Amino acid sequence: MSQTSAGETFYVTIGIGREIFAVPVSMVLEILPTQQVFRIPDAPAHLDGLIDVRGRAVAVIDLRTRLGLPRVAGDEQTRIVVLDVPLPGRTLAIGLTADRVFEVAALDEGRLEPPPDIGVAWSHDHILGVGRHGGGFVAVLDIVRLFTSDPAVLTAQRAMPAARDDGAAPTVRAA
């Protein structure tokens, strides 16, 4: 991940409803406007389908439904955040549909709090921690866990060639 000298890490902040989530800028390849997707028959509700990104098939996940929230119609602010997710032995290309993309923000890794303890067990494996930015909370997503536990994504990507891992810095393009 890209870090500043003060122990801060850079994240792309994205909005889902009123909530703000963050993904490591080091994983972000591109930020695209919404586009037509190739629908995969019998896919789960959160797997929208596939798009072509520079000759590479990329599975597109509706982040709202993956997080258990209701699906909403996209608008002019809706974006697809294309990520390269490092997995053991390969890199998985994933597109996340988000309601909007805000900015690249630095969060202090040492000040991230664990997901809240609400007194009962609940699945929060996909949240790495909660930070503060701009007077509010930002949930930092554990992207690897979010998708390695998703058999639909792994199945959709299984037959696709793995991305080259040549160490080149990702390019972030906002639409």
PDB file of C-alpha atoms in Angstrom:
ATOM      1  CA  MET A   1       0.000   0.000   0.000  1.00  0.00           C
ATOM      2  CA  SER A   2       1.104   3.554  -0.589  1.00  0.00           C
ATOM      3  CA  GLN A   3       2.163   5.141   2.681  1.00  0.00           C
ATOM      4  CA  THR A   4       3.181   8.624   3.741  1.00  0.00           C
ATOM      5  CA  SER A   5       6.063   9.240   6.093  1.00  0.00           C
ATOM      6  CA  ALA A   6       3.632   9.718   9.009  1.00  0.00           C
ATOM      7  CA  GLY A   7       2.309   6.125   8.880  1.00  0.00           C
ATOM      8  CA  GLU A   8      -0.728   7.078   6.866  1.00  0.00           C
ATOM      9  CA  THR A   9      -1.955   4.883   4.018  1.00  0.00           C
ATOM     10  CA  PHE A  10      -3.767   6.171   0.947  1.00  0.00           C
ATOM     11  CA  TYR A  11      -7.253   4.911   0.161  1.00  0.00           C
ATOM     12  CA  VAL A  12      -9.874   5.619  -2.474  1.00  0.00           C
ATOM     13  CA  THR A  13     -13.038   6.562  -0.617  1.00  0.00           C
ATOM     14  CA  ILE A  14     -16.329   5.389  -2.094  1.00  0.00           C
ATOM     15  CA  GLY A  15     -19.932   5.936  -1.119  1.00  0.00           C
ATOM     16  CA  ILE A  16     -22.633   3.328  -0.694  1.00  0.00           C
ATOM     17  CA  GLY A  17     -25.786   5.117   0.377  1.00  0.00           C
ATOM     18  CA  ARG A  18     -24.830   7.473   3.212  1.00  0.00           C
ATOM     19  CA  GLU A  19     -21.855   5.362   4.266  1.00  0.00           C
ATOM     20  CA  ILE A  20     -18.236   5.826   3.239  1.00  0.00           C
ATOM     21  CA  PHE A  21     -15.929   2.894   2.584  1.00  0.00           C
ATOM     22  CA  ALA A  22     -12.269   2.829   1.644  1.00  0.00           C
ATOM     23  CA  VAL A  23     -10.189   0.569  -0.581  1.00  0.00           C
ATOM     24  CA  PRO A  24      -6.389   0.682  -0.770  1.00  0.00           C
ATOM     25  CA  VAL A  25      -5.253   2.933  -3.606  1.00  0.00           C
ATOM     26  CA  SER A  26      -2.541   0.368  -4.346  1.00  0.00           C
ATOM     27  CA  MET A  27      -5.218  -2.059  -5.598  1.00  0.00           C
ATOM     28  CA  VAL A  28      -7.108   0.438  -7.780  1.00  0.00           C
ATOM     29  CA  LEU A  29      -6.467   0.212 -11.517  1.00  0.00           C
ATOM     30  CA  GLU A  30      -9.184   2.437 -12.911  1.00  0.00           C
ATOM     31  CA  ILE A  31     -12.401   4.189 -12.028  1.00  0.00           C
ATOM     32  CA  LEU A  32     -14.958   3.862 -14.820  1.00  0.00           C
ATOM     33  CA  PRO A  33     -18.471   5.126 -15.461  1.00  0.00           C
ATOM     34  CA  THR A  34     -21.106   2.407 -15.412  1.00  0.00           C
ATOM     35  CA  GLN A  35     -21.448   0.413 -18.585  1.00  0.00           C
ATOM     36  CA  GLN A  36     -23.251  -2.562 -20.035  1.00  0.00           C
ATOM     37  CA  VAL A  37     -22.192  -5.870 -18.522  1.00  0.00           C
ATOM     38  CA  PHE A  38     -22.292  -9.374 -19.920  1.00  0.00           C
ATOM     39  CA  ARG A  39     -24.763 -11.180 -17.670  1.00  0.00           C
ATOM     40  CA  ILE A  40     -23.740 -14.600 -16.403  1.00  0.00           C
ATOM     41  CA  PRO A  41     -26.647 -17.057 -16.227  1.00  0.00           C
ATOM     42  CA  ASP A  42     -27.563 -18.257 -12.717  1.00  0.00           C
ATOM     43  CA  ALA A  43     -25.120 -15.816 -11.118  1.00  0.00           C
ATOM     44  CA  PRO A  44     -25.821 -14.683  -7.551  1.00  0.00           C
ATOM     45  CA  ALA A  45     -27.559 -11.317  -7.103  1.00  0.00           C
ATOM     46  CA  HIS A  46     -24.364  -9.394  -6.311  1.00  0.00           C
ATOM     47  CA  LEU A  47     -22.470 -10.588  -9.425  1.00  0.00           C
ATOM     48  CA  ASP A  48     -23.604  -8.185 -12.145  1.00  0.00           C
ATOM     49  CA  GLY A  49     -21.541  -9.870 -14.857  1.00  0.00           C
ATOM     50  CA  LEU A  50     -18.384  -9.188 -16.865  1.00  0.00           C
ATOM     51  CA  ILE A  51     -16.937  -6.114 -18.547  1.00  0.00           C
ATOM     52  CA  ASP A  52     -13.943  -5.713 -20.814  1.00  0.00           C
ATOM     53  CA  VAL A  53     -11.154  -3.585 -19.342  1.00  0.00           C
ATOM     54  CA  ARG A  54      -8.332  -3.159 -21.844  1.00  0.00           C
ATOM     55  CA  GLY A  55      -8.826  -6.650 -23.276  1.00  0.00           C
ATOM     56  CA  ARG A  56      -9.231  -8.288 -19.878  1.00  0.00           C
ATOM     57  CA  ALA A  57     -12.507  -9.818 -18.628  1.00  0.00           C
ATOM     58  CA  VAL A  58     -13.374  -8.352 -15.230  1.00  0.00           C
ATOM     59  CA  ALA A  59     -16.157  -9.597 -12.936  1.00  0.00           C
ATOM     60  CA  VAL A  60     -18.350  -6.722 -11.713  1.00  0.00           C
ATOM     61  CA  ILE A  61     -19.776  -6.944  -8.212  1.00  0.00           C
ATOM     62  CA  ASP A  62     -22.565  -4.737  -6.908  1.00  0.00           C
ATOM     63  CA  LEU A  63     -20.966  -3.705  -3.616  1.00  0.00           C
ATOM     64  CA  ARG A  64     -24.340  -2.757  -2.142  1.00  0.00           C
ATOM     65  CA  THR A  65     -25.764  -6.259  -2.486  1.00  0.00           C
ATOM     66  CA  ARG A  66     -22.451  -7.913  -1.519  1.00  0.00           C
ATOM     67  CA  LEU A  67     -22.653  -5.977   1.747  1.00  0.00           C
ATOM     68  CA  GLY A  68     -26.270  -7.047   2.280  1.00  0.00           C
ATOM     69  CA  LEU A  69     -27.859  -3.732   1.285  1.00  0.00           C
ATOM     70  CA  PRO A  70     -30.722  -3.343  -1.202  1.00  0.00           C
ATOM     71  CA  ARG A  71     -29.857  -2.762  -4.850  1.00  0.00           C
ATOM     72  CA  VAL A  72     -30.634   0.680  -6.284  1.00  0.00           C
ATOM     73  CA  ALA A  73     -30.664   1.980  -9.834  1.00  0.00           C
ATOM     74  CA  GLY A  74     -27.429   3.626 -10.900  1.00  0.00           C
ATOM     75  CA  ASP A  75     -27.184   7.279 -11.847  1.00  0.00           C
ATOM     76  CA  GLU A  76     -24.611   9.681 -13.309  1.00  0.00           C
ATOM     77  CA  GLN A  77     -22.461   9.379 -10.160  1.00  0.00           C
ATOM     78  CA  THR A  78     -22.346   5.571 -10.136  1.00  0.00           C
ATOM     79  CA  ARG A  79     -18.865   4.210 -10.863  1.00  0.00           C
ATOM     80  CA  ILE A  80     -17.074   0.898 -11.325  1.00  0.00           C
ATOM     81  CA  VAL A  81     -13.857   0.779  -9.317  1.00  0.00           C
ATOM     82  CA  VAL A  82     -11.582  -1.763 -10.999  1.00  0.00           C
ATOM     83  CA  LEU A  83      -9.225  -3.496  -8.578  1.00  0.00           C
ATOM     84  CA  ASP A  84      -6.390  -5.984  -8.793  1.00  0.00           C
ATOM     85  CA  VAL A  85      -6.810  -8.148  -5.698  1.00  0.00           C
ATOM     86  CA  PRO A  86      -3.655 -10.074  -4.735  1.00  0.00           C
ATOM     87  CA  LEU A  87      -4.365 -13.713  -3.954  1.00  0.00           C
ATOM     88  CA  PRO A  88      -1.905 -16.530  -3.334  1.00  0.00           C
ATOM     89  CA  GLY A  89      -0.407 -17.386  -6.721  1.00  0.00           C
ATOM     90  CA  ARG A  90      -2.385 -14.891  -8.779  1.00  0.00           C
ATOM     91  CA  THR A  91      -4.085 -11.525  -9.015  1.00  0.00           C
ATOM     92  CA  LEU A  92      -7.869 -11.349  -9.315  1.00  0.00           C
ATOM     93  CA  ALA A  93      -9.443  -8.535 -11.357  1.00  0.00           C
ATOM     94  CA  ILE A  94     -12.671  -7.274  -9.788  1.00  0.00           C
ATOM     95  CA  GLY A  95     -14.913  -4.312 -10.557  1.00  0.00           C
ATOM     96  CA  LEU A  96     -16.915  -2.869  -7.664  1.00  0.00           C
ATOM     97  CA  THR A  97     -20.048  -0.887  -8.456  1.00  0.00           C
ATOM     98  CA  ALA A  98     -20.240   2.037  -6.039  1.00  0.00           C
ATOM     99  CA  ASP A  99     -22.822   4.804  -5.750  1.00  0.00           C
ATOM    100  CA  ARG A 100     -20.033   7.373  -6.032  1.00  0.00           C
ATOM    101  CA  VAL A 101     -16.292   7.868  -5.666  1.00  0.00           C
ATOM    102  CA  PHE A 102     -15.101  10.725  -3.493  1.00  0.00           C
ATOM    103  CA  GLU A 103     -11.336  11.114  -3.323  1.00  0.00           C
ATOM    104  CA  VAL A 104      -7.986   9.633  -2.442  1.00  0.00           C
ATOM    105  CA  ALA A 105      -7.580  10.117   1.301  1.00  0.00           C
ATOM    106  CA  ALA A 106      -4.803   9.354   3.771  1.00  0.00           C
ATOM    107  CA  LEU A 107      -5.846   7.411   6.879  1.00  0.00           C
ATOM    108  CA  ASP A 108      -3.577   6.734   9.840  1.00  0.00           C
ATOM    109  CA  GLU A 109      -3.161   2.940  10.002  1.00  0.00           C
ATOM    110  CA  GLY A 110      -2.280   3.143  13.697  1.00  0.00           C
ATOM    111  CA  ARG A 111      -5.580   4.862  14.482  1.00  0.00           C
ATOM    112  CA  LEU A 112      -7.890   2.396  12.738  1.00  0.00           C
ATOM    113  CA  GLU A 113     -10.309   0.917  15.221  1.00  0.00           C
ATOM    114  CA  PRO A 114     -11.591  -2.653  14.970  1.00  0.00           C
ATOM    115  CA  PRO A 115     -15.186  -3.145  13.801  1.00  0.00           C
ATOM    116  CA  PRO A 116     -17.529  -2.271  16.661  1.00  0.00           C
ATOM    117  CA  ASP A 117     -18.368  -4.799  19.354  1.00  0.00           C
ATOM    118  CA  ILE A 118     -22.156  -4.896  19.563  1.00  0.00           C
ATOM    119  CA  GLY A 119     -22.372  -7.680  22.135  1.00  0.00           C
ATOM    120  CA  VAL A 120     -23.444 -10.384  19.692  1.00  0.00           C
ATOM    121  CA  ALA A 121     -21.716 -12.233  16.898  1.00  0.00           C
ATOM    122  CA  TRP A 122     -22.062 -10.632  13.471  1.00  0.00           C
ATOM    123  CA  SER A 123     -20.141 -11.073  10.273  1.00  0.00           C
ATOM    124  CA  HIS A 124     -17.706  -8.212   9.860  1.00  0.00           C
ATOM    125  CA  ASP A 125     -14.838 -10.146   8.278  1.00  0.00           C
ATOM    126  CA  HIS A 126     -14.927  -7.794   5.296  1.00  0.00           C
ATOM    127  CA  ILE A 127     -14.118  -4.729   7.459  1.00  0.00           C
ATOM    128  CA  LEU A 128     -10.425  -4.271   8.221  1.00  0.00           C
ATOM    129  CA  GLY A 129     -11.092  -1.349  10.528  1.00  0.00           C
ATOM    130  CA  VAL A 130     -12.890   1.931  11.020  1.00  0.00           C
ATOM    131  CA  GLY A 131     -11.093   5.239  10.583  1.00  0.00           C
ATOM    132  CA  ARG A 132     -12.034   8.883  10.779  1.00  0.00           C
ATOM    133  CA  HIS A 133     -11.907  11.337   7.921  1.00  0.00           C
ATOM    134  CA  GLY A 134     -13.604  14.672   7.332  1.00  0.00           C
ATOM    135  CA  GLY A 135     -15.529  14.565  10.587  1.00  0.00           C
ATOM    136  CA  GLY A 136     -17.064  11.149   9.948  1.00  0.00           C
ATOM    137  CA  PHE A 137     -16.327   7.453   9.929  1.00  0.00           C
ATOM    138  CA  VAL A 138     -14.793   5.481   7.071  1.00  0.00           C
ATOM    139  CA  ALA A 139     -14.984   1.676   6.990  1.00  0.00           C
ATOM    140  CA  VAL A 140     -11.811   0.241   5.467  1.00  0.00           C
ATOM    141  CA  LEU A 141     -12.751  -2.839   3.472  1.00  0.00           C
ATOM    142  CA  ASP A 142     -10.666  -5.996   3.650  1.00  0.00           C
ATOM    143  CA  ILE A 143     -10.905  -6.591  -0.091  1.00  0.00           C
ATOM    144  CA  VAL A 144      -9.079  -9.924  -0.045  1.00  0.00           C
ATOM    145  CA  ARG A 145     -11.452 -11.386   2.556  1.00  0.00           C
ATOM    146  CA  LEU A 146     -14.496  -9.832   0.921  1.00  0.00           C
ATOM    147  CA  PHE A 147     -13.876 -11.772  -2.270  1.00  0.00           C
ATOM    148  CA  THR A 148     -11.959 -14.876  -1.258  1.00  0.00           C
ATOM    149  CA  SER A 149     -15.041 -15.922   0.694  1.00  0.00           C
ATOM    150  CA  ASP A 150     -17.246 -15.377  -2.377  1.00  0.00           C
ATOM    151  CA  PRO A 151     -17.436 -18.569  -4.471  1.00  0.00           C
ATOM    152  CA  ALA A 152     -19.375 -16.751  -7.218  1.00  0.00           C
ATOM    153  CA  VAL A 153     -16.485 -14.391  -7.914  1.00  0.00           C
ATOM    154  CA  LEU A 154     -13.883 -17.129  -7.817  1.00  0.00           C
ATOM    155  CA  THR A 155     -15.971 -19.260 -10.188  1.00  0.00           C
ATOM    156  CA  ALA A 156     -16.443 -16.376 -12.641  1.00  0.00           C
ATOM    157  CA  GLN A 157     -12.698 -15.693 -12.647  1.00  0.00           C
ATOM    158  CA  ARG A 158     -11.445 -19.299 -12.645  1.00  0.00           C
ATOM    159  CA  ALA A 159     -11.240 -19.663 -16.427  1.00  0.00           C
ATOM    160  CA  MET A 160      -9.790 -16.190 -16.998  1.00  0.00           C
ATOM    161  CA  PRO A 161      -6.059 -15.619 -17.306  1.00  0.00           C
ATOM    162  CA  ALA A 162      -4.341 -14.220 -14.247  1.00  0.00           C
ATOM    163  CA  ALA A 163      -3.123 -10.633 -14.381  1.00  0.00           C
ATOM    164  CA  ARG A 164       0.564  -9.930 -14.791  1.00  0.00           C
ATOM    165  CA  ASP A 165       2.198  -9.009 -11.541  1.00  0.00           C
ATOM    166  CA  ASP A 166       5.039  -6.843 -12.837  1.00  0.00           C
ATOM    167  CA  GLY A 167       5.122  -4.405  -9.928  1.00  0.00           C
ATOM    168  CA  ALA A 168       3.994  -1.450 -12.029  1.00  0.00           C
ATOM    169  CA  ALA A 169       2.138   1.259 -10.152  1.00  0.00           C
ATOM    170  CA  PRO A 170      -1.609   1.311 -10.788  1.00  0.00           C
ATOM    171  CA  THR A 171      -3.141   4.180 -12.677  1.00  0.00           C
ATOM    172  CA  VAL A 172      -6.250   5.721 -11.197  1.00  0.00           C
ATOM    173  CA  ARG A 173      -8.510   7.402 -13.722  1.00  0.00           C
ATOM    174  CA  ALA A 174     -11.657   9.107 -12.540  1.00  0.00           C
ATOM    175  CA  ALA A 175     -14.454   9.359 -15.040  1.00  0.00           C
TER     176      ALA A 175
END
